[in-house]
N, CA, C and O atoms as a DFTB+ gen file, in Angstrom:
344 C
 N C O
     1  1      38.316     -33.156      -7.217
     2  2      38.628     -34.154      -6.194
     3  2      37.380     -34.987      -5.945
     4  3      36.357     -34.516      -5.447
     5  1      37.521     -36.216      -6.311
     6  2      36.280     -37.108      -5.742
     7  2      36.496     -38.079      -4.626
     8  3      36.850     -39.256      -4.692
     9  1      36.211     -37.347      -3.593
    10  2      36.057     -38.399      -2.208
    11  2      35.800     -39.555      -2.181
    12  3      36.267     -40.316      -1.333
    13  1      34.755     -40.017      -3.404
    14  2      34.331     -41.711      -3.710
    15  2      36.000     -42.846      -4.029
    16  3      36.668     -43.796      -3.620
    17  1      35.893     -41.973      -4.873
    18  2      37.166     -42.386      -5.706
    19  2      38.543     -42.653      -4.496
    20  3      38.987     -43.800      -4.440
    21  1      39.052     -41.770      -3.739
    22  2      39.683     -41.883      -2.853
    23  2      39.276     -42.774      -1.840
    24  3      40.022     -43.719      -1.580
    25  1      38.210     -42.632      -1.220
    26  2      37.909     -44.010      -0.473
    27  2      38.438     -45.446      -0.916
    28  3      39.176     -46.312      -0.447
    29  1      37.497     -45.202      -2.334
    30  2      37.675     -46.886      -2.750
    31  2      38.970     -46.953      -2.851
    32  3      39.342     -47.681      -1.930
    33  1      39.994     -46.546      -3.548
    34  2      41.233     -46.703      -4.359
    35  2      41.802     -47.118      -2.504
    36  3      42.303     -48.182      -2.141
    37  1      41.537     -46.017      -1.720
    38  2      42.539     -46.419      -0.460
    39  2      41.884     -47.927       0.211
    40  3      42.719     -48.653       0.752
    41  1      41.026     -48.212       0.199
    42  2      40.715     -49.033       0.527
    43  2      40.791     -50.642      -0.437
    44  3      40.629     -51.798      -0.047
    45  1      41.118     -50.062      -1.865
    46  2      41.885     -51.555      -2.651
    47  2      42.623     -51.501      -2.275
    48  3      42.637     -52.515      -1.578
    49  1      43.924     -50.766      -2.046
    50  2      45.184     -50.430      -1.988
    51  2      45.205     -51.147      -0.468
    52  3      46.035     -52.047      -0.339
    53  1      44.543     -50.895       0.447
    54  2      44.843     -51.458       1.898
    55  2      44.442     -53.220       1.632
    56  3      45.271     -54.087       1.908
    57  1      42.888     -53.603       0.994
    58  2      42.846     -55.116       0.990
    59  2      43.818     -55.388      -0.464
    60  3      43.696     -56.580      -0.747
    61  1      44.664     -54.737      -1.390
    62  2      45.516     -55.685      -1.800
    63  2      46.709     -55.599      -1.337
    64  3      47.643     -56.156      -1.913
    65  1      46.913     -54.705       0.063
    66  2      48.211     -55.241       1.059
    67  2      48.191     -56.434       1.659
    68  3      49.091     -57.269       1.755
    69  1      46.855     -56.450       2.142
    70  2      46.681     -57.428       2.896
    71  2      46.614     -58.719       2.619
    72  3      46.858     -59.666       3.368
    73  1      46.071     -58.722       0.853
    74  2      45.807     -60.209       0.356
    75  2      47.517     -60.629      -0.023
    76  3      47.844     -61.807       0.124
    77  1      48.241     -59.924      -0.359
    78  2      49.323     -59.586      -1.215
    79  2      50.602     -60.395       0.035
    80  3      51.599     -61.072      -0.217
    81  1      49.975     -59.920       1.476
    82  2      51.185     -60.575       2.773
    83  2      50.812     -62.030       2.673
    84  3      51.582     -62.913       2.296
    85  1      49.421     -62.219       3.085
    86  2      49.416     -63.201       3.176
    87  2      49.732     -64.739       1.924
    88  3      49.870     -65.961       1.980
    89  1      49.712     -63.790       1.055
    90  2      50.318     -64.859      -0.206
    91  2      51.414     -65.209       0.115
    92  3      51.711     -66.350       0.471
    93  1      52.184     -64.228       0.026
    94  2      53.847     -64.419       0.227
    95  2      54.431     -65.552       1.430
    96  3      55.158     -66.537       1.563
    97  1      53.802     -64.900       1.951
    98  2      54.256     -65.906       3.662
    99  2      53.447     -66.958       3.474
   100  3      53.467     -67.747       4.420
   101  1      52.486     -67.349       2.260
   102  2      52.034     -68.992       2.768
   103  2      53.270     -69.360       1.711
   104  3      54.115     -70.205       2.005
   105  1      53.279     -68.736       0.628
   106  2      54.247     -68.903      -0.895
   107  2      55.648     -69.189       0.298
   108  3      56.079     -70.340       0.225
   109  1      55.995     -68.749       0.806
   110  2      57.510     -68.756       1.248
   111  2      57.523     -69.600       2.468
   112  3      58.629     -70.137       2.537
   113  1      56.742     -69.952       3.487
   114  2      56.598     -71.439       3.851
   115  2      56.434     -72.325       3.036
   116  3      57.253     -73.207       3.300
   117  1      55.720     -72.649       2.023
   118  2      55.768     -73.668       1.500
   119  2      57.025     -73.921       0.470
   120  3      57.122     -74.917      -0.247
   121  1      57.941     -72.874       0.524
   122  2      58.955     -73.427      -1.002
   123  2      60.226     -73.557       0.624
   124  3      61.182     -74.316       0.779
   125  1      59.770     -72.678       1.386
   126  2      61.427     -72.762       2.100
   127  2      61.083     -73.402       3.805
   128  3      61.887     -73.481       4.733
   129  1      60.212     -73.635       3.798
   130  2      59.511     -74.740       5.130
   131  2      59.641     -73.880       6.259
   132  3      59.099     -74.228       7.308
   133  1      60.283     -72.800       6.203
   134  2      59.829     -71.866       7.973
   135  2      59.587     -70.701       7.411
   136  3      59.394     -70.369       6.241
   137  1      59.641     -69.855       8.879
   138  2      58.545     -68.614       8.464
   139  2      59.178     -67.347       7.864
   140  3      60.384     -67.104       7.898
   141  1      58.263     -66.591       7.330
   142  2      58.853     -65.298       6.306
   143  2      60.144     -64.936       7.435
   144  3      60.308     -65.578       8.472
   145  1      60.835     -64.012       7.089
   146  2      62.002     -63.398       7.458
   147  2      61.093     -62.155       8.082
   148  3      60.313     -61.496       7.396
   149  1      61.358     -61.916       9.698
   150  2      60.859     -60.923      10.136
   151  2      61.287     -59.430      10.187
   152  3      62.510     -59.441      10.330
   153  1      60.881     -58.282      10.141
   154  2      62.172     -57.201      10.043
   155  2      62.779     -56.904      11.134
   156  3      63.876     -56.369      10.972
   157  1      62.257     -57.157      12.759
   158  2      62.583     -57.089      13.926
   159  2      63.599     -57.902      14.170
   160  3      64.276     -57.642      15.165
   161  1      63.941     -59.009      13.389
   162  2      65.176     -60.456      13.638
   163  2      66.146     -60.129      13.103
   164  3      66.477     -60.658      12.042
   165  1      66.773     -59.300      13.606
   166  2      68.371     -58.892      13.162
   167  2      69.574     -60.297      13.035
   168  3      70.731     -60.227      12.622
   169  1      68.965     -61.303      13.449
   170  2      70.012     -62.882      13.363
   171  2      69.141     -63.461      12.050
   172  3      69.454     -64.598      11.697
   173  1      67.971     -62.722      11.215
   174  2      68.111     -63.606      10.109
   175  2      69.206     -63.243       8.599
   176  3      69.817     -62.215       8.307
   177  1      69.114     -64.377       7.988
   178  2      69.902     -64.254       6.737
   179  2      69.726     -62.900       5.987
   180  3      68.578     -62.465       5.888
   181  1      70.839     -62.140       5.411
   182  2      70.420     -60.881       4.553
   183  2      69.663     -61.155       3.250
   184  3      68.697     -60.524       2.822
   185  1      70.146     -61.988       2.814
   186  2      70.072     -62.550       1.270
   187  2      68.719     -63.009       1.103
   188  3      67.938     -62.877       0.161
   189  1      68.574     -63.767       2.589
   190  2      66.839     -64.224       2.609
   191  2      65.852     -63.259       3.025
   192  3      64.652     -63.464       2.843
   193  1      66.345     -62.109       3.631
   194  2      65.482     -61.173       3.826
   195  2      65.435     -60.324       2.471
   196  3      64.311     -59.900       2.200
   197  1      66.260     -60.064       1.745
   198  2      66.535     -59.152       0.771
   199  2      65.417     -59.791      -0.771
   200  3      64.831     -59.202      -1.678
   201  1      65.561     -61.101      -0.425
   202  2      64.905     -62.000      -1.459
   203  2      63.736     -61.868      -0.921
   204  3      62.988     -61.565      -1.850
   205  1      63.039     -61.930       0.213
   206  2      61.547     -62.082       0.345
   207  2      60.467     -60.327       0.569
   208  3      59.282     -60.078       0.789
   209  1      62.062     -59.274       0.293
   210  2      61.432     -58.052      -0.191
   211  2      60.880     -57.786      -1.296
   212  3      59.752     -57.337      -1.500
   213  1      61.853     -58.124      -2.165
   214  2      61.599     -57.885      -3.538
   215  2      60.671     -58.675      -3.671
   216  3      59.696     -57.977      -3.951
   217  1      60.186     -60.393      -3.619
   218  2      59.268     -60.790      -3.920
   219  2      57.978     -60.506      -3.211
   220  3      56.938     -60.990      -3.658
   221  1      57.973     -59.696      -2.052
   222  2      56.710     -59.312      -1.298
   223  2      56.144     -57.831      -1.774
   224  3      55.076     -57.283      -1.502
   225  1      57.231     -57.397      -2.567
   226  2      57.291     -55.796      -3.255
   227  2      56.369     -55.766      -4.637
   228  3      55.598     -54.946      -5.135
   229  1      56.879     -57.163      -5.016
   230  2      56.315     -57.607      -6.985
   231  2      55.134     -58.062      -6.292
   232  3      54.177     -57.316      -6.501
   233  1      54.869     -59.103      -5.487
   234  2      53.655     -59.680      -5.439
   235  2      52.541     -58.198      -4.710
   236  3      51.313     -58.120      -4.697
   237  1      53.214     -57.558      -4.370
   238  2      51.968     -56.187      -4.089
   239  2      51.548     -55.511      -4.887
   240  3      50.347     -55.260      -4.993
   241  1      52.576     -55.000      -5.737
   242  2      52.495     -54.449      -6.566
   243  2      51.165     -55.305      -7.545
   244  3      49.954     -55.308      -7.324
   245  1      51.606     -55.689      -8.177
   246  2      50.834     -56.888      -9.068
   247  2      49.625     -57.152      -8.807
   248  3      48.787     -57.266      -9.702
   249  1      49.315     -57.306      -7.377
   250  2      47.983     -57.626      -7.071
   251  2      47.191     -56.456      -7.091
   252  3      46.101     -56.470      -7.662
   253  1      47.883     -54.837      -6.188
   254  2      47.237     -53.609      -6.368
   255  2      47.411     -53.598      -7.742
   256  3      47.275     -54.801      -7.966
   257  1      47.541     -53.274      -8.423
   258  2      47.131     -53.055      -9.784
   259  2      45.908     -53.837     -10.190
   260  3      44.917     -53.231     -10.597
   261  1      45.925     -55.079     -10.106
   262  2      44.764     -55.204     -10.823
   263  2      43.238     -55.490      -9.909
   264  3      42.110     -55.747     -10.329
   265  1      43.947     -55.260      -8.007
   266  2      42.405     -54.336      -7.306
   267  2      41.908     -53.007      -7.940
   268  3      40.744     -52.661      -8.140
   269  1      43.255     -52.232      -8.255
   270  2      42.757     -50.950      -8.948
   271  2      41.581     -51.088     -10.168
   272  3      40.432     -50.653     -10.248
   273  1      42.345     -51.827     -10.993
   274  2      41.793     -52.097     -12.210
   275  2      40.255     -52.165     -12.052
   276  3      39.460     -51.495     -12.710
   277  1      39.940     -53.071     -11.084
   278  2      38.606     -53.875     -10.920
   279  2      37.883     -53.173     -10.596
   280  3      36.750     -53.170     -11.077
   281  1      38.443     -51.945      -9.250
   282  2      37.838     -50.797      -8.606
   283  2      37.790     -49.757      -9.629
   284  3      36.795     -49.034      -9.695
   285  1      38.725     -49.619     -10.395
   286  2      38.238     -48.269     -11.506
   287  2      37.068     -48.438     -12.418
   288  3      36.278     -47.567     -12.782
   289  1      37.101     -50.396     -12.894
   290  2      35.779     -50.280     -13.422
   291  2      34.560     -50.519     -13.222
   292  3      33.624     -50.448     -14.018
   293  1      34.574     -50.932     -11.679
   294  2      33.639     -50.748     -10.693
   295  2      33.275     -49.724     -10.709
   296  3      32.092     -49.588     -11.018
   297  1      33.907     -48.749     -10.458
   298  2      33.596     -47.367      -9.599
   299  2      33.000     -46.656     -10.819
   300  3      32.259     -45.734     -10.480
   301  1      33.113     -46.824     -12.139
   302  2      32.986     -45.935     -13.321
   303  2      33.432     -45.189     -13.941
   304  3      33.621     -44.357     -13.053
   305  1      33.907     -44.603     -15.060
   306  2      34.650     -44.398     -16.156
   307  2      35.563     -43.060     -15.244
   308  3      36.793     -43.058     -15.272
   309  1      35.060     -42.366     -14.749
   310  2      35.778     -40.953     -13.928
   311  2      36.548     -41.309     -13.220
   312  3      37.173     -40.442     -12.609
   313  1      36.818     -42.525     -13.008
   314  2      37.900     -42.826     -12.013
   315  2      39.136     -43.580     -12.890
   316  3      40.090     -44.168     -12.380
   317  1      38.906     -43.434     -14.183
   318  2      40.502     -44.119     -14.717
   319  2      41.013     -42.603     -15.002
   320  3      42.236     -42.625     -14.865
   321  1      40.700     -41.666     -15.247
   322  2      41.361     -40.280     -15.285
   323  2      41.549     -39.935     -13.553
   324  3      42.275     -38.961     -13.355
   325  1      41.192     -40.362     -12.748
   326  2      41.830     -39.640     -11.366
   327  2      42.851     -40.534     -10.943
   328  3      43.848     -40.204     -10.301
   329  1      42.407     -42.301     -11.538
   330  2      43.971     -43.398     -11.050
   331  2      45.268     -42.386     -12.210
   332  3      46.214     -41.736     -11.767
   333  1      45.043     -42.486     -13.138
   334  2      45.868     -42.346     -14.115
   335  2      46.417     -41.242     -13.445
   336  3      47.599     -41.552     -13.300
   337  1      46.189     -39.811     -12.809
   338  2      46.660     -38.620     -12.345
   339  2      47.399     -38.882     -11.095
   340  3      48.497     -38.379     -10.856
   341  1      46.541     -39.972     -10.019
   342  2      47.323     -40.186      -8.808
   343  2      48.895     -40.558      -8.462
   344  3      49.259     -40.675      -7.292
């Protein structure tokens, strides 16, 4: 178990949540002119909420991966055998 390794990885994983929202919601004001679909707004559209999951799901995904990437070869070679296991 390397504590280094866990730090960093949780801590890409948290700033590529964070870079990953704010894409989406500028991406989805600008193609659909108002604001993301909130999960608390039970009066918005399903279809538009259902659509700005999946694309807020891919665009996380996508981005953690390649914070990981950057952080595994940051961090040094021992940490693509502990991502690869996680």
């Amino acid at each position: 178990m390397d504590i280094g390794w866990k730090i960093v990885s949780t801590g890409g994983g948290l700033l590529a949540g964070l870079v990953a929202k704010k894409i989406v919601e500028f991406g989805w004001q600008a193609a659909t002119g108002h604001d993301a679909p909130n999960e608390d707004d039970f009066q918005s559209n399903l279809v538009e909420a259902v659509v700005f999951s999946v694309v807020a799901a891919a665009t996380n995904t996508i981005i953690r991966n390649l914070v990981m990437k950057k952080a595994s070869s940051w961090y040094g070679q021992g940490a693509k055998a502990v991502a690869v296991d996680a």
